mmCIF file of C-alpha atoms and ligand atoms in Angstrom:
data_model
loop_
_atom_site.group_PDB
_atom_site.id
_atom_site.type_symbol
_atom_site.label_atom_id
_atom_site.label_comp_id
_atom_site.label_asym_id
_atom_site.label_seq_id
_atom_site.Cartn_x
_atom_site.Cartn_y
_atom_site.Cartn_z
ATOM 1 C CA MET A 24 -92.662 18.710 -76.979
ATOM 2 C CA GLU A 25 -95.796 20.486 -75.802
ATOM 3 C CA VAL A 26 -97.678 21.889 -78.781
ATOM 4 C CA ILE A 27 -100.462 24.424 -78.106
ATOM 5 C CA ILE A 28 -102.643 25.470 -81.045
ATOM 6 C CA CYS A 29 -104.520 28.762 -80.558
ATOM 7 C CA PRO A 30 -107.306 30.358 -82.593
ATOM 8 C CA THR A 31 -105.680 33.784 -82.852
ATOM 9 C CA GLU A 32 -102.353 35.545 -82.685
ATOM 10 C CA GLU A 33 -103.598 37.381 -79.556
ATOM 11 C CA ARG A 34 -104.252 34.042 -77.857
ATOM 12 C CA VAL A 35 -100.780 32.777 -78.813
ATOM 13 C CA ALA A 36 -99.347 35.718 -76.919
ATOM 14 C CA GLU A 37 -101.615 35.288 -73.917
ATOM 15 C CA VAL A 38 -100.831 31.566 -73.640
ATOM 16 C CA ALA A 39 -97.085 32.051 -74.143
ATOM 17 C CA ALA A 40 -97.023 34.772 -71.498
ATOM 18 C CA ALA A 41 -99.071 32.693 -69.084
ATOM 19 C CA LYS A 42 -96.757 29.764 -69.539
ATOM 20 C CA ALA A 43 -93.656 31.911 -69.014
ATOM 21 C CA ALA A 44 -95.192 33.651 -65.994
ATOM 22 C CA ARG A 45 -96.004 30.315 -64.359
ATOM 23 C CA LEU A 46 -92.403 29.180 -64.880
ATOM 24 C CA ALA A 47 -90.968 32.520 -63.732
ATOM 25 C CA ARG A 48 -92.991 32.487 -60.526
ATOM 26 C CA GLY A 49 -91.576 29.081 -59.745
ATOM 27 C CA ILE A 50 -88.057 30.372 -60.236
ATOM 28 C CA GLY A 51 -88.419 33.758 -58.478
ATOM 29 C CA PRO A 52 -87.518 37.362 -59.282
ATOM 30 C CA THR A 53 -83.940 36.516 -60.291
ATOM 31 C CA VAL A 54 -85.187 34.549 -63.295
ATOM 32 C CA VAL A 55 -82.930 34.630 -66.365
ATOM 33 C CA LEU A 56 -84.876 35.223 -69.575
ATOM 34 C CA GLY A 57 -83.659 34.459 -73.066
ATOM 35 C CA VAL A 58 -85.174 36.961 -75.458
ATOM 36 C CA ALA A 59 -85.788 36.860 -79.176
ATOM 37 C CA THR A 60 -86.337 39.881 -81.457
ATOM 38 C CA GLY A 61 -88.480 39.932 -84.585
ATOM 39 C CA SER A 62 -92.281 40.075 -84.724
ATOM 40 C CA SER A 63 -93.183 36.745 -83.160
ATOM 41 C CA PRO A 64 -92.602 37.581 -79.452
ATOM 42 C CA VAL A 65 -93.751 41.188 -79.493
ATOM 43 C CA LYS A 66 -97.296 40.619 -78.278
ATOM 44 C CA THR A 67 -96.082 38.066 -75.720
ATOM 45 C CA TYR A 68 -93.754 40.731 -74.226
ATOM 46 C CA GLN A 69 -96.731 43.111 -74.129
ATOM 47 C CA GLU A 70 -98.718 40.516 -72.189
ATOM 48 C CA LEU A 71 -95.807 40.102 -69.771
ATOM 49 C CA VAL A 72 -95.775 43.874 -69.253
ATOM 50 C CA LYS A 73 -99.504 43.659 -68.226
ATOM 51 C CA LEU A 74 -98.771 40.896 -65.754
ATOM 52 C CA VAL A 75 -95.905 42.920 -64.214
ATOM 53 C CA ALA A 76 -98.092 46.052 -63.990
ATOM 54 C CA ALA A 77 -100.856 43.961 -62.329
ATOM 55 C CA GLY A 78 -98.394 42.696 -59.718
ATOM 56 C CA GLU A 79 -98.813 39.117 -60.976
ATOM 57 C CA LEU A 80 -95.192 38.770 -62.085
ATOM 58 C CA ASP A 81 -92.049 40.046 -60.415
ATOM 59 C CA LEU A 82 -89.136 40.641 -62.798
ATOM 60 C CA SER A 83 -87.431 43.167 -60.569
ATOM 61 C CA GLU A 84 -84.191 41.254 -60.393
ATOM 62 C CA ALA A 85 -84.469 39.412 -63.700
ATOM 63 C CA SER A 86 -81.679 39.234 -66.234
ATOM 64 C CA ALA A 87 -82.002 38.768 -69.948
ATOM 65 C CA PHE A 88 -79.812 37.434 -72.786
ATOM 66 C CA ALA A 89 -80.713 38.185 -76.406
ATOM 67 C CA LEU A 90 -80.346 35.457 -78.975
ATOM 68 C CA ASP A 91 -78.522 37.443 -81.625
ATOM 69 C CA GLU A 92 -77.232 40.662 -83.111
ATOM 70 C CA TYR A 93 -76.418 41.889 -86.610
ATOM 71 C CA VAL A 94 -72.824 42.408 -87.572
ATOM 72 C CA GLY A 95 -72.060 45.479 -89.656
ATOM 73 C CA LEU A 96 -74.551 48.011 -88.367
ATOM 74 C CA PRO A 97 -73.247 51.126 -86.700
ATOM 75 C CA GLN A 98 -73.619 51.126 -82.904
ATOM 76 C CA GLY A 99 -76.919 52.815 -81.989
ATOM 77 C CA HIS A 100 -78.669 51.865 -85.284
ATOM 78 C CA PRO A 101 -82.342 51.651 -84.399
ATOM 79 C CA GLU A 102 -82.617 48.151 -85.966
ATOM 80 C CA SER A 103 -79.563 46.799 -84.123
ATOM 81 C CA TYR A 104 -80.834 44.220 -81.644
ATOM 82 C CA HIS A 105 -79.216 46.215 -78.810
ATOM 83 C CA GLU A 106 -81.632 48.981 -79.581
ATOM 84 C CA VAL A 107 -84.577 46.669 -80.374
ATOM 85 C CA ILE A 108 -84.193 44.763 -77.098
ATOM 86 C CA HIS A 109 -83.890 47.998 -75.157
ATOM 87 C CA ARG A 110 -87.113 49.377 -76.775
ATOM 88 C CA THR A 111 -89.204 46.210 -76.699
ATOM 89 C CA VAL A 112 -87.975 44.356 -73.639
ATOM 90 C CA THR A 113 -85.768 46.284 -71.179
ATOM 91 C CA VAL A 114 -87.805 49.471 -70.914
ATOM 92 C CA PRO A 115 -91.347 48.078 -71.005
ATOM 93 C CA LEU A 116 -90.572 45.256 -68.606
ATOM 94 C CA GLY A 117 -88.610 47.610 -66.293
ATOM 95 C CA LEU A 118 -85.461 45.413 -66.404
ATOM 96 C CA ASP A 119 -82.179 46.805 -65.098
ATOM 97 C CA PRO A 120 -80.203 47.586 -68.329
ATOM 98 C CA ALA A 121 -77.024 46.382 -66.563
ATOM 99 C CA ARG A 122 -78.581 42.912 -66.443
ATOM 100 C CA VAL A 123 -79.663 42.817 -70.074
ATOM 101 C CA HIS A 124 -77.076 41.355 -72.491
ATOM 102 C CA VAL A 125 -76.981 41.231 -76.319
ATOM 103 C CA PRO A 126 -74.173 39.561 -78.244
ATOM 104 C CA ASN A 127 -71.502 42.084 -79.211
ATOM 105 C CA GLY A 128 -71.823 42.325 -82.957
ATOM 106 C CA PHE A 129 -69.714 45.476 -82.881
ATOM 107 C CA ALA A 130 -66.600 43.735 -81.428
ATOM 108 C CA GLU A 131 -63.354 43.697 -83.318
ATOM 109 C CA ASP A 132 -62.714 40.120 -82.261
ATOM 110 C CA LEU A 133 -66.043 38.417 -82.892
ATOM 111 C CA SER A 134 -64.893 34.953 -81.924
ATOM 112 C CA ALA A 135 -63.676 36.253 -78.515
ATOM 113 C CA ALA A 136 -67.022 38.125 -78.195
ATOM 114 C CA GLY A 137 -68.843 34.828 -78.783
ATOM 115 C CA GLU A 138 -66.875 33.122 -76.025
ATOM 116 C CA GLU A 139 -67.407 36.030 -73.643
ATOM 117 C CA TYR A 140 -71.152 35.815 -74.299
ATOM 118 C CA GLU A 141 -71.199 32.119 -73.512
ATOM 119 C CA ALA A 142 -69.272 32.851 -70.307
ATOM 120 C CA ALA A 143 -71.698 35.580 -69.290
ATOM 121 C CA ILE A 144 -74.645 33.216 -69.674
ATOM 122 C CA LYS A 145 -72.868 30.596 -67.596
ATOM 123 C CA ALA A 146 -71.992 33.233 -64.890
ATOM 124 C CA ALA A 147 -75.668 34.199 -64.648
ATOM 125 C CA GLY A 148 -76.461 30.584 -63.949
ATOM 126 C CA GLY A 149 -77.858 29.760 -67.413
ATOM 127 C CA VAL A 150 -81.022 30.821 -69.172
ATOM 128 C CA ASP A 151 -84.226 29.693 -67.354
ATOM 129 C CA ILE A 152 -86.851 30.597 -69.939
ATOM 130 C CA GLN A 153 -85.862 31.046 -73.599
ATOM 131 C CA PHE A 154 -88.361 32.763 -75.923
ATOM 132 C CA LEU A 155 -87.976 31.839 -79.570
ATOM 133 C CA GLY A 156 -89.442 32.589 -82.960
ATOM 134 C CA VAL A 157 -88.705 30.502 -86.020
ATOM 135 C CA GLY A 158 -87.597 31.739 -89.461
ATOM 136 C CA SER A 159 -89.563 30.658 -92.564
ATOM 137 C CA ASN A 160 -86.452 28.578 -93.410
ATOM 138 C CA GLY A 161 -86.563 26.888 -90.012
ATOM 139 C CA HIS A 162 -83.805 28.875 -88.266
ATOM 140 C CA ILE A 163 -83.950 29.574 -84.543
ATOM 141 C CA GLY A 164 -81.704 32.386 -83.343
ATOM 142 C CA PHE A 165 -79.902 33.066 -86.619
ATOM 143 C CA ASN A 166 -78.818 29.417 -86.910
ATOM 144 C CA GLU A 167 -79.430 29.032 -90.566
ATOM 145 C CA PRO A 168 -79.932 25.641 -92.267
ATOM 146 C CA THR A 169 -76.818 23.427 -91.961
ATOM 147 C CA SER A 170 -75.841 25.023 -88.631
ATOM 148 C CA SER A 171 -74.122 22.527 -86.310
ATOM 149 C CA LEU A 172 -76.661 21.060 -83.952
ATOM 150 C CA SER A 173 -74.166 21.597 -81.098
ATOM 151 C CA SER A 174 -73.024 25.093 -82.134
ATOM 152 C CA ARG A 175 -72.274 27.861 -79.613
ATOM 153 C CA THR A 176 -72.400 31.689 -79.954
ATOM 154 C CA ARG A 177 -70.525 32.715 -83.112
ATOM 155 C CA ILE A 178 -70.662 34.653 -86.362
ATOM 156 C CA LYS A 179 -73.025 33.354 -89.121
ATOM 157 C CA THR A 180 -73.815 34.444 -92.621
ATOM 158 C CA LEU A 181 -77.532 35.254 -93.000
ATOM 159 C CA ALA A 182 -79.450 33.258 -95.593
ATOM 160 C CA ALA A 183 -80.821 35.156 -98.572
ATOM 161 C CA SER A 184 -84.390 34.258 -97.448
ATOM 162 C CA THR A 185 -83.702 35.672 -93.969
ATOM 163 C CA ARG A 186 -82.377 38.895 -95.413
ATOM 164 C CA ALA A 187 -85.483 39.125 -97.599
ATOM 165 C CA ASP A 188 -87.772 38.367 -94.633
ATOM 166 C CA ASN A 189 -86.088 41.081 -92.539
ATOM 167 C CA ALA A 190 -85.994 43.686 -95.240
ATOM 168 C CA ARG A 191 -89.229 45.076 -93.779
ATOM 169 C CA PHE A 192 -87.199 46.571 -90.944
ATOM 170 C CA PHE A 193 -84.818 48.456 -93.254
ATOM 171 C CA ASP A 194 -85.125 51.069 -96.030
ATOM 172 C CA SER A 195 -84.095 48.443 -98.620
ATOM 173 C CA ALA A 196 -83.209 44.758 -98.846
ATOM 174 C CA ASP A 197 -79.578 45.762 -99.541
ATOM 175 C CA ASP A 198 -79.372 47.486 -96.174
ATOM 176 C CA VAL A 199 -79.976 44.190 -94.278
ATOM 177 C CA PRO A 200 -76.565 43.062 -92.908
ATOM 178 C CA ARG A 201 -75.057 39.874 -94.281
ATOM 179 C CA HIS A 202 -73.658 38.678 -91.014
ATOM 180 C CA CYS A 203 -74.757 38.246 -87.424
ATOM 181 C CA MET A 204 -73.675 36.944 -84.074
ATOM 182 C CA THR A 205 -76.007 34.272 -82.746
ATOM 183 C CA GLN A 206 -76.298 31.944 -79.882
ATOM 184 C CA GLY A 207 -75.720 28.466 -81.198
ATOM 185 C CA LEU A 208 -78.182 25.557 -81.262
ATOM 186 C CA GLY A 209 -76.165 23.971 -78.389
ATOM 187 C CA THR A 210 -76.503 27.251 -76.414
ATOM 188 C CA ILE A 211 -80.280 27.289 -76.947
ATOM 189 C CA LEU A 212 -80.580 23.634 -75.908
ATOM 190 C CA ASP A 213 -78.967 24.504 -72.579
ATOM 191 C CA ALA A 214 -81.854 26.779 -71.595
ATOM 192 C CA ARG A 215 -84.076 25.082 -68.961
ATOM 193 C CA HIS A 216 -87.327 25.834 -70.770
ATOM 194 C CA VAL A 217 -87.998 27.108 -74.230
ATOM 195 C CA ILE A 218 -91.194 28.729 -75.460
ATOM 196 C CA LEU A 219 -91.449 29.188 -79.195
ATOM 197 C CA MET A 220 -94.176 31.304 -80.795
ATOM 198 C CA ALA A 221 -95.137 31.223 -84.480
ATOM 199 C CA THR A 222 -98.093 32.634 -86.366
ATOM 200 C CA GLY A 223 -99.184 32.783 -89.976
ATOM 201 C CA GLN A 224 -99.158 30.544 -93.015
ATOM 202 C CA ALA A 225 -95.582 31.537 -93.949
ATOM 203 C CA LYS A 226 -94.333 29.608 -90.883
ATOM 204 C CA ALA A 227 -96.397 26.426 -91.530
ATOM 205 C CA GLU A 228 -93.656 24.465 -93.341
ATOM 206 C CA ALA A 229 -90.971 25.378 -90.764
ATOM 207 C CA VAL A 230 -93.305 24.535 -87.816
ATOM 208 C CA ALA A 231 -94.210 21.140 -89.341
ATOM 209 C CA ALA A 232 -90.533 20.375 -89.887
ATOM 210 C CA LEU A 233 -89.664 21.535 -86.391
ATOM 211 C CA ILE A 234 -92.296 19.411 -84.607
ATOM 212 C CA GLU A 235 -92.826 16.431 -86.852
ATOM 213 C CA GLY A 236 -89.896 16.201 -89.200
ATOM 214 C CA PRO A 237 -86.661 14.368 -88.627
ATOM 215 C CA VAL A 238 -84.006 16.147 -86.496
ATOM 216 C CA THR A 239 -81.904 17.704 -89.155
ATOM 217 C CA ALA A 240 -79.518 20.665 -89.585
ATOM 218 C CA MET A 241 -81.537 21.489 -92.722
ATOM 219 C CA TRP A 242 -84.389 22.534 -90.416
ATOM 220 C CA PRO A 243 -82.423 23.866 -87.394
ATOM 221 C CA GLY A 244 -85.538 24.299 -85.194
ATOM 222 C CA SER A 245 -86.019 20.546 -85.269
ATOM 223 C CA VAL A 246 -83.208 20.333 -82.735
ATOM 224 C CA LEU A 247 -85.814 21.328 -80.138
ATOM 225 C CA GLN A 248 -87.071 17.726 -80.376
ATOM 226 C CA LEU A 249 -84.053 16.991 -78.211
ATOM 227 C CA HIS A 250 -85.072 19.505 -75.548
ATOM 228 C CA ARG A 251 -86.864 18.136 -72.508
ATOM 229 C CA HIS A 252 -89.011 21.232 -71.864
ATOM 230 C CA ALA A 253 -90.031 22.875 -75.156
ATOM 231 C CA THR A 254 -93.442 24.462 -75.531
ATOM 232 C CA ILE A 255 -94.493 25.487 -79.027
ATOM 233 C CA VAL A 256 -97.398 28.000 -79.151
ATOM 234 C CA ILE A 257 -98.839 28.583 -82.628
ATOM 235 C CA ASP A 258 -101.956 29.741 -84.398
ATOM 236 C CA GLU A 259 -104.117 27.669 -86.766
ATOM 237 C CA ALA A 260 -102.322 28.987 -89.842
ATOM 238 C CA ALA A 261 -98.865 28.129 -88.545
ATOM 239 C CA ALA A 262 -100.262 24.758 -87.487
ATOM 240 C CA SER A 263 -101.775 23.969 -90.841
ATOM 241 C CA GLY A 264 -98.957 21.581 -91.994
ATOM 242 C CA LEU A 265 -99.047 19.420 -88.885
ATOM 243 C CA ARG A 266 -100.308 15.875 -89.233
ATOM 244 C CA LEU A 267 -101.157 15.422 -85.549
ATOM 245 C CA ARG A 268 -103.087 18.731 -85.060
ATOM 246 C CA GLU A 269 -106.100 16.995 -83.478
ATOM 247 C CA TYR A 270 -103.895 15.093 -81.024
ATOM 248 C CA TYR A 271 -102.194 18.305 -79.829
ATOM 249 C CA LYS A 272 -105.586 19.951 -79.315
ATOM 250 C CA GLU A 273 -106.912 16.978 -77.433
ATOM 251 C CA THR A 274 -103.837 16.896 -75.240
ATOM 252 C CA TYR A 275 -104.151 20.533 -74.317
ATOM 253 C CA SER A 276 -107.819 20.312 -73.492
ATOM 254 C CA HIS A 277 -107.236 17.266 -71.222
ATOM 255 C CA LEU A 278 -104.203 18.409 -69.315
ATOM 256 C CA PRO A 279 -104.065 17.193 -65.742
ATOM 257 C CA ASP A 280 -105.125 20.025 -63.330
ATOM 258 C CA TRP A 281 -101.641 20.687 -62.073
ATOM 259 C CA GLN A 282 -100.402 21.400 -65.602
ATOM 260 C CA ARG A 283 -103.381 23.423 -66.721
ATOM 261 C CA LEU A 284 -102.831 27.094 -67.479
ATOM 262 C CA GLU A 285 -105.574 29.532 -66.497
ATOM 263 C CA ILE A 286 -106.134 30.160 -70.218
ATOM 264 C CA GLN A 287 -108.032 27.747 -72.393
ATOM 265 C CA VAL A 288 -107.597 27.866 -76.158
HETATM 266 C C1 F6R B 311 -84.681 36.892 -83.623
HETATM 267 C C2 F6R B 311 -84.337 35.544 -84.055
HETATM 268 C C3 F6R B 311 -85.007 34.901 -85.240
HETATM 269 C C4 F6R B 311 -86.526 35.196 -85.367
HETATM 270 C C5 F6R B 311 -87.079 34.580 -86.640
HETATM 271 C C6 F6R B 311 -88.518 34.890 -86.786
HETATM 272 O O1 F6R B 311 -83.876 37.216 -82.483
HETATM 273 O O2 F6R B 311 -83.492 34.959 -83.516
HETATM 274 O O3 F6R B 311 -84.860 33.521 -85.182
HETATM 275 O O4 F6R B 311 -87.161 34.706 -84.255
HETATM 276 O O5 F6R B 311 -86.362 35.117 -87.724
HETATM 277 O O6 F6R B 311 -88.702 36.249 -87.006
HETATM 278 P P1 F6R B 311 -90.133 36.897 -86.992
HETATM 279 O O7 F6R B 311 -90.650 36.709 -85.587
HETATM 280 O O8 F6R B 311 -89.926 38.378 -87.217
HETATM 281 O O9 F6R B 311 -90.972 36.175 -88.008
#
């Protein structure tokens, strides 16, 4: 795992975007992005928009696959991830909406919809760069604690803590759906690169478990320890529970030239 500790939330976004842009340039304009919703990636997407506007990143033929979608919201609900991805990713990055996919949480047959989503990812050649956040309970996607480490896209029941965390997007906590469709941990592990962003003290325990804890379904993000190309970009508060903080900082400031990003932290 590559762990990059940044002084501010803004720097987290700049570093995550620089890392993604470097990878995307190597892949070319047909890059397949995996996109998370929630607060963590918002500033990173804004940084990517700047890079596209400056002509430093070509996403003209890019595709995108969202991680998850609520089940039980009416189609067109502003907090459905179809709408959130459209507002925060598709439009600002100028992606072709026909190439942006979100799990179909509105389907009558959700298990068939999960299989179709897996097939669509496969047909696109797989996800090249997967952006992730992490829940305060350690979930990635909506793979709540005790999710199978080899799970695929399917329906899940949201944990009470996740519904409480996401109540800020709804009029009341009761309005947060109880179910979701989410890529599985096995699906996420298939992405060629993952870039996870986390900021703030509320993420410190989950970040420590993800990076330094045992691999366990109780902290689903810890499955990323099995990924060959996982980059974790966090601020000081989110890093505060890590034992090897100084080692990660030393590693980043002494990267060999060919691995060095243009941004220092
Ligand atoms: C969102 C997702 C979740 C969030 C996580 C953190 O598509 O899959 O795993 O990344 O709940 O949410 P924020 O970033 O809002 O703290």
